[in-house]
PDB file of C-alpha atoms in Angstrom:
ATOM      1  CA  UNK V 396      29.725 -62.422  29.327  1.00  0.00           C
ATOM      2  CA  UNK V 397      26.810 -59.919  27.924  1.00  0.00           C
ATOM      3  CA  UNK V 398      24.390 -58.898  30.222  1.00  0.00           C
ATOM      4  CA  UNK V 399      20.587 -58.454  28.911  1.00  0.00           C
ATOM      5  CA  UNK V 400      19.304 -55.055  30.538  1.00  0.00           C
ATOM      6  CA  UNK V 401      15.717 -53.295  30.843  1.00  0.00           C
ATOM      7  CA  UNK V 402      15.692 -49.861  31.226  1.00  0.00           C
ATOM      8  CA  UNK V 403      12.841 -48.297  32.293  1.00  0.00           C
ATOM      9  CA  UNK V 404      12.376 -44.594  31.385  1.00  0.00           C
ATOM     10  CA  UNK V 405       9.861 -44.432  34.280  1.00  0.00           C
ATOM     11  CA  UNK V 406       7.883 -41.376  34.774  1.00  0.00           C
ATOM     12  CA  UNK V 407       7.356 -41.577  30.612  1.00  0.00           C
ATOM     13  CA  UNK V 408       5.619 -44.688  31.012  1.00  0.00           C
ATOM     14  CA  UNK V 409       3.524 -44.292  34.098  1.00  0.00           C
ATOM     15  CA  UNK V 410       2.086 -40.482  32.937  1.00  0.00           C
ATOM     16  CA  UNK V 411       1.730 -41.797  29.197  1.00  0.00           C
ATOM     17  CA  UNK V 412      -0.027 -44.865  30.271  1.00  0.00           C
ATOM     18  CA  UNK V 413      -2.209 -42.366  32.381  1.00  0.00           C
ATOM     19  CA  UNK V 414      -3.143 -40.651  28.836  1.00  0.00           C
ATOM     20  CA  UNK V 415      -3.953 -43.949  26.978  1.00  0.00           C
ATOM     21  CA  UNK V 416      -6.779 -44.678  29.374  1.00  0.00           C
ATOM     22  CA  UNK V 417      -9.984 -44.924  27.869  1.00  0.00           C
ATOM     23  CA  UNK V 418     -11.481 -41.097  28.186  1.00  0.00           C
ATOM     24  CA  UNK V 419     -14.831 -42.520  30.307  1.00  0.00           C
ATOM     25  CA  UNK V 420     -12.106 -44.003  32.762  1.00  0.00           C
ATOM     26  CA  UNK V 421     -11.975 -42.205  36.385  1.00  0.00           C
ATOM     27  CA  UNK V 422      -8.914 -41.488  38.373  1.00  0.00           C
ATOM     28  CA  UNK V 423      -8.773 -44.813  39.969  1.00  0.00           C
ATOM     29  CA  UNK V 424      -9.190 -46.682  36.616  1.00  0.00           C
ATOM     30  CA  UNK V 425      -6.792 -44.564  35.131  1.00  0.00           C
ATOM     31  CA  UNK V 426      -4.287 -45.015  37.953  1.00  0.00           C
ATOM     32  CA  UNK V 427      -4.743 -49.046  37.562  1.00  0.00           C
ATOM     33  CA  UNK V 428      -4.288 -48.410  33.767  1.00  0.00           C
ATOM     34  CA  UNK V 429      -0.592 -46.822  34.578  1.00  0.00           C
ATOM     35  CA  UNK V 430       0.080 -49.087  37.196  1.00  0.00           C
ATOM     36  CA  UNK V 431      -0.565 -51.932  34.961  1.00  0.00           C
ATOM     37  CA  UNK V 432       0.921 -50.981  31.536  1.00  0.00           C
ATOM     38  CA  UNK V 433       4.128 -49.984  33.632  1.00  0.00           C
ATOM     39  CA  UNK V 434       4.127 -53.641  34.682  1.00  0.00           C
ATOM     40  CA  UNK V 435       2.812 -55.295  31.864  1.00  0.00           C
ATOM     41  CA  UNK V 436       5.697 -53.490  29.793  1.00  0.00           C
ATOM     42  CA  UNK V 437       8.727 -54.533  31.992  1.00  0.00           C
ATOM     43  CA  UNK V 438       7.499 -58.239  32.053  1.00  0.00           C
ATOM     44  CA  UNK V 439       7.025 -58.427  28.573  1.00  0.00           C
ATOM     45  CA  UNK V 440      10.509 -56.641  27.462  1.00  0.00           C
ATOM     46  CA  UNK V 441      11.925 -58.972  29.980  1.00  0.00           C
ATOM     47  CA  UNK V 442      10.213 -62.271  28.634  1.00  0.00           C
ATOM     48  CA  UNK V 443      10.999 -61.296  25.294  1.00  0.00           C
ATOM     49  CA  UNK V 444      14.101 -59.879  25.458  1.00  0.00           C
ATOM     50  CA  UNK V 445      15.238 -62.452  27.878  1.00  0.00           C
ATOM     51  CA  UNK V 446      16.983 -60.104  30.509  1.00  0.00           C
ATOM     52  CA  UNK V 447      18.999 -60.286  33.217  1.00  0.00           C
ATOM     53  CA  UNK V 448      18.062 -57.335  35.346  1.00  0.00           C
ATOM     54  CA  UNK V 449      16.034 -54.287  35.065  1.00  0.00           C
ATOM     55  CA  UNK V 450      16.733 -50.815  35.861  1.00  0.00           C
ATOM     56  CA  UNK V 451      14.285 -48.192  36.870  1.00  0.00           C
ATOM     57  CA  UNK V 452      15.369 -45.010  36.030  1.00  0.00           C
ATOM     58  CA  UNK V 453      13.843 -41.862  37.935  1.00  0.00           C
ATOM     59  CA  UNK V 454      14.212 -38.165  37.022  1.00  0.00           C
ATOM     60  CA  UNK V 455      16.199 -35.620  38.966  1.00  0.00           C
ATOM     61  CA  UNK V 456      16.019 -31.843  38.515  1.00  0.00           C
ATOM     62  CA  UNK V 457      17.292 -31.458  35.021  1.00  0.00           C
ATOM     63  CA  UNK V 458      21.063 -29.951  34.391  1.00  0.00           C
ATOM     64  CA  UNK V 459      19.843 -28.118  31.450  1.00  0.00           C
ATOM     65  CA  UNK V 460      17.677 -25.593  33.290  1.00  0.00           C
ATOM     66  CA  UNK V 461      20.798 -24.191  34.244  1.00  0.00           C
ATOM     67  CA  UNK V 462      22.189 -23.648  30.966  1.00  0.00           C
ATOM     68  CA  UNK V 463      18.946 -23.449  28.971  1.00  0.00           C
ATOM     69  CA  UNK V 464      16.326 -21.306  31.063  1.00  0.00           C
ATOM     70  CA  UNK V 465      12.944 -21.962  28.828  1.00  0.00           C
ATOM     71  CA  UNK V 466      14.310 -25.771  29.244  1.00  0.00           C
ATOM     72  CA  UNK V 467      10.407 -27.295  29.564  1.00  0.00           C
ATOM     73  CA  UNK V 468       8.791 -23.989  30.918  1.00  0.00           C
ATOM     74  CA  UNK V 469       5.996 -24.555  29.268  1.00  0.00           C
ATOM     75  CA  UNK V 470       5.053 -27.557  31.379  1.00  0.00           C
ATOM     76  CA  UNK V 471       4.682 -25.106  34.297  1.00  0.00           C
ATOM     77  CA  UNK V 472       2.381 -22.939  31.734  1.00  0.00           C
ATOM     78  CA  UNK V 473      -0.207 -26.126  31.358  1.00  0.00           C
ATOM     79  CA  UNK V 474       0.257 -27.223  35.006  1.00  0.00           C
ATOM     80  CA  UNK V 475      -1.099 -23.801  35.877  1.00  0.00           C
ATOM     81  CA  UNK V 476      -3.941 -23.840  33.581  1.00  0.00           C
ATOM     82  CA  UNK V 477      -5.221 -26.860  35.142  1.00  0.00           C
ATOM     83  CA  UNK V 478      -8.629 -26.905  37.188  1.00  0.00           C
ATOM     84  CA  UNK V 479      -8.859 -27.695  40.644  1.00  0.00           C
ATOM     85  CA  UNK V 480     -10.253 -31.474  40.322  1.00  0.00           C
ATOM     86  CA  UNK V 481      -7.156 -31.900  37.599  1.00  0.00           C
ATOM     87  CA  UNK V 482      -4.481 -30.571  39.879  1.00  0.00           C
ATOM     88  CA  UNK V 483      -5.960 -33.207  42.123  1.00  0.00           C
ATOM     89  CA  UNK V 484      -5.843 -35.826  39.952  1.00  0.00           C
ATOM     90  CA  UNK V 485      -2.049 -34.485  39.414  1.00  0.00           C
ATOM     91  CA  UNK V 486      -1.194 -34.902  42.957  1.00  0.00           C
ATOM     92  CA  UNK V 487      -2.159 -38.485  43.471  1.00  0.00           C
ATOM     93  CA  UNK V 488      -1.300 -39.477  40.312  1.00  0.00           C
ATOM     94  CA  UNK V 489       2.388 -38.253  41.721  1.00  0.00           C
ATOM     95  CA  UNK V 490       1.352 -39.727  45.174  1.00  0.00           C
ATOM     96  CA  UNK V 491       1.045 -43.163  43.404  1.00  0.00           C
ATOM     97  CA  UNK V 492       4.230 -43.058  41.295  1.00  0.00           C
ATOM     98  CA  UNK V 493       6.104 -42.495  44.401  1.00  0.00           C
ATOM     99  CA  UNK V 494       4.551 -45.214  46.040  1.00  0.00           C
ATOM    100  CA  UNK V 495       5.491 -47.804  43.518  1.00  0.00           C
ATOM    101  CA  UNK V 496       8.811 -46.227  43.141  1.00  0.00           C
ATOM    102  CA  UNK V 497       9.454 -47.107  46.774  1.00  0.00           C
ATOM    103  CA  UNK V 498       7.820 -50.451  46.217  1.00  0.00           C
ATOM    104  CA  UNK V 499      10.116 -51.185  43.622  1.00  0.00           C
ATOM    105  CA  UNK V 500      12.957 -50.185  45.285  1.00  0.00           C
ATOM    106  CA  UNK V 501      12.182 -51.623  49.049  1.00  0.00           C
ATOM    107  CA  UNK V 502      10.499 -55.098  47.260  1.00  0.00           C
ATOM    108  CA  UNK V 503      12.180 -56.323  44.397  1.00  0.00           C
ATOM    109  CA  UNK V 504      15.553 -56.941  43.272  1.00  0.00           C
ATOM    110  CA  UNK V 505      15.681 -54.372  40.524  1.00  0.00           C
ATOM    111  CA  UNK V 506      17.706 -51.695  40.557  1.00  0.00           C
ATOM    112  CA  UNK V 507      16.424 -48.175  40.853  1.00  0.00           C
ATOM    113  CA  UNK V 508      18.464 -45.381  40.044  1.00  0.00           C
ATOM    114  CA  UNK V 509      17.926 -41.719  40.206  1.00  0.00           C
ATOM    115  CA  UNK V 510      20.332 -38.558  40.108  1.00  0.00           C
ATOM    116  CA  UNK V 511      19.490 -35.496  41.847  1.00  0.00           C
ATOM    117  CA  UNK V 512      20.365 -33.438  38.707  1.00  0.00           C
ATOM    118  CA  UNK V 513      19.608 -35.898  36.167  1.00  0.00           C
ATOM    119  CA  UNK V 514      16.864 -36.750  34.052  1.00  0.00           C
ATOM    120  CA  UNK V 515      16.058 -40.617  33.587  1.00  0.00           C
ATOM    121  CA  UNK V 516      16.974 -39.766  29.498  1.00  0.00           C
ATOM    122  CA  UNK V 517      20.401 -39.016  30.920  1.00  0.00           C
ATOM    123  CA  UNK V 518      20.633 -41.702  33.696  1.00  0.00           C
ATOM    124  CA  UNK V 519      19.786 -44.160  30.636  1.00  0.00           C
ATOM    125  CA  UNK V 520      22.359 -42.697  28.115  1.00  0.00           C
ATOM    126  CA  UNK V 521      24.986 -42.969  30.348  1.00  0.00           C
ATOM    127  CA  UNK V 522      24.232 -46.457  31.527  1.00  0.00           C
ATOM    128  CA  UNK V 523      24.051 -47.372  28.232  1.00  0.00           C
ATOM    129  CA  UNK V 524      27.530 -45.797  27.466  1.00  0.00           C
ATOM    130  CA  UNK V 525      29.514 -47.439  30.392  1.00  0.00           C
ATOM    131  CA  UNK V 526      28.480 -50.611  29.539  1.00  0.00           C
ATOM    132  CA  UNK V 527      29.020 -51.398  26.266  1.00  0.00           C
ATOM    133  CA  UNK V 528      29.453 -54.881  25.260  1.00  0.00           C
ATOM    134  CA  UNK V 529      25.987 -55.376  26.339  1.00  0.00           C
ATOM    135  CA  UNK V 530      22.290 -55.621  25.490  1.00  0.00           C
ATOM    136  CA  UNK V 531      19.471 -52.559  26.387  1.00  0.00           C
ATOM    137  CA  UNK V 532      16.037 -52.215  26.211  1.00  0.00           C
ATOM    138  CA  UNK V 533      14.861 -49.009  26.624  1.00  0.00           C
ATOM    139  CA  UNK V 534      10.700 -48.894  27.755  1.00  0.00           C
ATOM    140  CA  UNK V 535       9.867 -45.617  26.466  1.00  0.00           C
ATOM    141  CA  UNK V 536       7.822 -43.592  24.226  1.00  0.00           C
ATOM    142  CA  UNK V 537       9.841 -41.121  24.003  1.00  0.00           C
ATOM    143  CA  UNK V 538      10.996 -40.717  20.824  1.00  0.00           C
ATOM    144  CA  UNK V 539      14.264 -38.823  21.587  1.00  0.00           C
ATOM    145  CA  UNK V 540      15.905 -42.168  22.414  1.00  0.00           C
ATOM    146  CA  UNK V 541      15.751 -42.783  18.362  1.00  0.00           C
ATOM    147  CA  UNK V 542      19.641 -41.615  18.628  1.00  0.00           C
ATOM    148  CA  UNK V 543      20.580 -44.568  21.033  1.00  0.00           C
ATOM    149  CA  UNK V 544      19.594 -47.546  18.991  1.00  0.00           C
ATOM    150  CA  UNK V 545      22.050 -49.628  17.587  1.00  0.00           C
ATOM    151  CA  UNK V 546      23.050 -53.204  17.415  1.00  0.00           C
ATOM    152  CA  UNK V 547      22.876 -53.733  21.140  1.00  0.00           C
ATOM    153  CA  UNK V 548      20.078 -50.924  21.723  1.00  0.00           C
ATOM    154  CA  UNK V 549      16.403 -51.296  21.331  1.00  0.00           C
ATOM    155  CA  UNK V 550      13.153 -49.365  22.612  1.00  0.00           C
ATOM    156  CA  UNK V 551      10.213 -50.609  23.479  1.00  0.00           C
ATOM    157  CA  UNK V 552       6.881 -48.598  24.037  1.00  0.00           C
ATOM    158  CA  UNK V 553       4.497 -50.520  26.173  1.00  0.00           C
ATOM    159  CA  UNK V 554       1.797 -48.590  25.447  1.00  0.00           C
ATOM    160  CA  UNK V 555       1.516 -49.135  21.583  1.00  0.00           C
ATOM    161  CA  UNK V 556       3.444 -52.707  21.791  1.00  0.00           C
ATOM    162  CA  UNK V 557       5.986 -52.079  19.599  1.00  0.00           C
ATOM    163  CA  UNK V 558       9.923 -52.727  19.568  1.00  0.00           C
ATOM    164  CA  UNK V 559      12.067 -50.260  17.276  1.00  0.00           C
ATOM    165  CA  UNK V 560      15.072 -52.013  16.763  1.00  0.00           C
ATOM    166  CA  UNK V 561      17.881 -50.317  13.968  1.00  0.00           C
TER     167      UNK V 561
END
């Protein structure tokens, strides 16, 4: 029988929530903001899609550095530019996403998965790929996952509410 699954690209939707705050918000409102579309956009793909079980996918260290060297160097670049009161920000917005990554995987029954050399775009993929006969739901707005839609593939991105289907 078909399984329905979420599949949560997870660090894209916490940080992009964190940038759809309104620009007045502080760190704390904006930390609620990414808690809460993160949330908001599981239950909703999950109500709507009527799934089974969702999967939280986490990033590893990325495989491509080692063939690619530039491979998202430029994130270091504007991570290094950042003032002192951003880089805090930074930190606890990481502090946070760790802490409901552990919350997640001590306190619920979903399934989080992460790969030490993996990025959640992979982790995704290959679920995906091993189990075909049944349903995804990618929560994402990352557009690179354009390529994986297909009959039983979707993407949803909680943060503009919208479901690209093929």
């Amino acid at each position: 029988m078909a399984r329905n699954y979420i599949l949560v690209d997870t660090a894209n939707t916490f940080f992009r929530a964190r940038h759809s705050a309104h620009r007045q918000s502080d760190t704390w409102d904006k930390l609620g903001f990414a808690i809460h579309v993160t949330l908001a956009s599981v239950n909703k793909a999950f109500r709507d899609q009527k799934a089974d079980h969702v999967i939280f996918c986490l990033e590893g260290r990325s495989w491509r550095k080692d063939f690619y060297e530039p491979y998202k160097k430029n994130r270091a670049v504007a991570h290094a530019a950042l003032t002192e009161q951003e880089k805090e920000e930074d930190a606890l917005f990481w502090e946070t996403y760790d802490n409901l990554t552990q919350y997640l995987l001590n306190k619920t029954n979903c399934s989080v998965i992460r790969h030490p050399t993996a990025e959640a775009d992979d982790i995704i993929a290959r679920w995906i790929a091993c189990h075909p006969a049944d349903h995804h739901t990618i929560i994402s707005s990352d557009t690179d996952f354009v390529q994986l839609l297909a009959d039983n593939v979707d993407q949803y991105n909680g943060i503009t509410d919208e479901l690209i289907t093929i």
